[in-house]
Amino acid sequence: MGPPGAGKGTQAIKVSARLGIPQISTGDILREAMKNGSELGKKARSFIDSGELVPDEVVTGIISNRINNEDAAGGFLLDGFPRTVEQADALNVMLDSSGLSIDHVINLEVPDDTVRERLLKRAEIENRSDDTKEVITKRLENYHQQTQPLVEYYKAKEKLLAIDGNGSLDEVNLRINSALGV
Ligand code: ADP
């Protein structure tokens, strides 16, 4: 978990490679669907391009399918999901019904000013349709309103690993590995 621009995607790739488990990113799955012009992509585009979250039932459906794939049988790392309390509750139900549970929730802590700067820089390089000034502001607002409550939610469940997300990618990665003990 972490605000947009916290480095979730980059760190998720590194951690999943280290653990030998798939990284499952709702953002990547949705962007791929938009690129392919599938029904899912068409449904998601208006939300993503305006900085809103895609409806809970859409992303919950994606995850429920994806974690039942064979490659996820030995565990998986979720990136960008859950992002609302409703999604977290739905995830608990899904996992319970398969006899699974969450080991850890990694929260990358980065101040708003820093993520705003990073996202604007990324806008110049990657050309992501949701990395414009207005949409970044909206995504940050929605993060604080809808996703940040999950920090307390997982703290209460004693799952949360708070990681300082400032610094280089390698520095942050070392902090995550040491918090995970891997
Ligand atoms: P970032 O965290 O930098 O915004 P992501 O790739 O994780 O990037 O997400 C991009 C967009 O995809 C989000 O702004 C949102 O519209 C949509 N999205 C991704 N994951 C979810 C989710 N779990 N619930 C709702 N919308 C999501």
Coordinates of C-alpha atoms in Angstrom, one line a residue, residues 6-147:
A6 CA 5.0 5.9 -3.5
G7 CA 6.9 3.3 -5.6
K8 CA 4.5 0.4 -5.0
G9 CA 4.8 -1.0 -8.5
T10 CA 8.6 -0.9 -8.6
Q11 CA 9.0 -2.4 -5.2
A12 CA 6.3 -5.0 -5.8
I13 CA 8.3 -6.3 -8.8
K14 CA 11.5 -6.6 -6.8
V15 CA 9.9 -8.2 -3.8
S16 CA 7.9 -10.7 -5.8
A17 CA 11.0 -11.7 -7.7
R18 CA 12.9 -12.2 -4.4
L19 CA 10.1 -14.3 -3.0
G20 CA 9.4 -16.2 -6.3
I21 CA 5.7 -15.4 -6.3
P22 CA 3.6 -13.5 -8.9
Q23 CA 3.0 -9.7 -8.5
I24 CA -0.7 -9.0 -9.1
S25 CA -1.2 -5.3 -9.9
T26 CA -4.8 -4.1 -10.5
G27 CA -3.3 -0.9 -12.1
D28 CA -1.3 -3.0 -14.6
I29 CA -4.3 -5.3 -15.4
L30 CA -6.6 -2.3 -15.9
R31 CA -4.0 -0.5 -18.1
E32 CA -3.5 -3.6 -20.2
A33 CA -7.3 -3.9 -20.6
M34 CA -7.5 -0.3 -21.8
K35 CA -4.7 -0.9 -24.3
N36 CA -6.6 -3.9 -25.7
G37 CA -9.8 -2.1 -25.8
S38 CA -11.7 -4.9 -24.0
E39 CA -15.0 -4.3 -22.2
L40 CA -13.1 -4.1 -18.9
G41 CA -10.8 -1.5 -20.4
K42 CA -13.7 0.6 -21.7
K43 CA -15.4 0.4 -18.3
A44 CA -12.3 1.4 -16.4
R45 CA -11.0 4.2 -18.6
S46 CA -13.3 7.0 -17.5
F47 CA -12.6 6.4 -13.9
I48 CA -8.8 6.1 -14.3
D49 CA -8.4 9.1 -16.6
S50 CA -10.3 11.3 -14.1
G51 CA -8.4 10.0 -11.1
E52 CA -11.3 8.1 -9.5
L53 CA -11.2 4.6 -8.3
V54 CA -12.7 1.9 -10.5
P55 CA -15.8 0.4 -8.8
D56 CA -15.1 -2.1 -6.1
E57 CA -17.0 -5.0 -7.7
V58 CA -14.9 -4.6 -10.9
V59 CA -11.5 -4.8 -9.2
T60 CA -12.7 -7.4 -6.7
G61 CA -13.8 -9.6 -9.6
I62 CA -10.4 -9.2 -11.3
I63 CA -8.6 -10.3 -8.1
S64 CA -10.9 -13.2 -7.4
N65 CA -10.2 -14.6 -10.8
R66 CA -6.5 -13.9 -10.8
I67 CA -5.6 -15.4 -7.4
N68 CA -7.2 -18.7 -8.5
N69 CA -4.6 -19.0 -11.3
E70 CA -2.2 -21.9 -11.0
D71 CA 0.8 -19.6 -10.7
A72 CA -0.6 -18.1 -7.5
A73 CA -0.9 -21.4 -5.7
G74 CA 2.3 -20.9 -3.8
G75 CA 1.4 -17.3 -2.7
F76 CA 1.2 -13.9 -4.3
L77 CA 1.9 -10.3 -3.8
L78 CA -1.0 -7.8 -4.3
D79 CA -0.1 -4.4 -5.7
G80 CA -2.7 -1.7 -5.6
F81 CA -5.4 -3.8 -4.1
P82 CA -7.2 -3.5 -1.7
R83 CA -7.8 0.3 -1.9
T84 CA -11.0 0.6 0.0
V85 CA -12.4 -0.9 3.2
E86 CA -15.0 -2.7 1.0
Q87 CA -12.3 -4.3 -1.1
A88 CA -10.4 -5.3 2.0
D89 CA -13.5 -7.0 3.4
A90 CA -14.1 -8.7 0.1
L91 CA -10.5 -9.9 0.1
N92 CA -10.9 -11.4 3.6
V93 CA -14.0 -13.3 2.4
M94 CA -12.1 -14.6 -0.7
L95 CA -9.1 -15.7 1.3
D96 CA -11.1 -17.3 4.1
S97 CA -13.1 -19.4 1.6
S98 CA -9.8 -20.8 0.2
G99 CA -8.2 -21.3 3.7
L100 CA -5.7 -18.5 3.0
S101 CA -4.7 -15.5 5.0
I102 CA -2.6 -12.3 4.6
D103 CA 1.0 -12.6 5.9
H104 CA 2.0 -8.9 5.7
V105 CA 0.8 -5.6 4.5
I106 CA 3.6 -3.3 3.4
N107 CA 2.8 0.4 3.7
L108 CA 5.2 2.8 1.8
E109 CA 5.1 6.1 3.6
V110 CA 5.9 9.1 1.4
P111 CA 4.7 12.7 2.0
D112 CA 2.3 14.3 -0.5
D113 CA 4.8 16.9 -1.7
T114 CA 7.2 14.2 -2.7
V115 CA 4.8 11.9 -4.5
R116 CA 3.4 14.9 -6.4
E117 CA 6.9 15.8 -7.6
R118 CA 7.6 12.1 -8.5
L119 CA 4.4 11.8 -10.5
L120 CA 4.9 15.0 -12.4
K121 CA 8.4 13.8 -13.3
R122 CA 7.0 10.4 -14.4
A123 CA 4.4 12.2 -16.5
E124 CA 7.3 13.5 -18.7
I125 CA 8.8 10.0 -19.2
E126 CA 5.9 7.5 -19.3
N127 CA 3.0 9.4 -20.8
R128 CA 0.4 7.8 -18.5
S129 CA -3.0 9.4 -19.1
D130 CA -3.6 9.9 -15.4
D131 CA -0.3 11.7 -14.6
T132 CA -1.5 15.2 -15.2
K133 CA -1.5 17.9 -12.5
E134 CA -5.3 17.9 -12.0
V135 CA -5.7 14.2 -12.0
I136 CA -2.7 13.7 -9.6
T137 CA -4.4 16.1 -7.2
K138 CA -7.7 14.0 -7.5
R139 CA -5.8 10.7 -7.0
L140 CA -4.1 12.0 -3.9
E141 CA -7.4 13.3 -2.5
N142 CA -9.1 10.0 -3.1
Y143 CA -6.1 8.1 -1.6
H144 CA -6.5 10.0 1.7
Q145 CA -10.3 9.6 1.7
Q146 CA -10.7 6.0 0.6
T147 CA -7.4 4.2 1.0

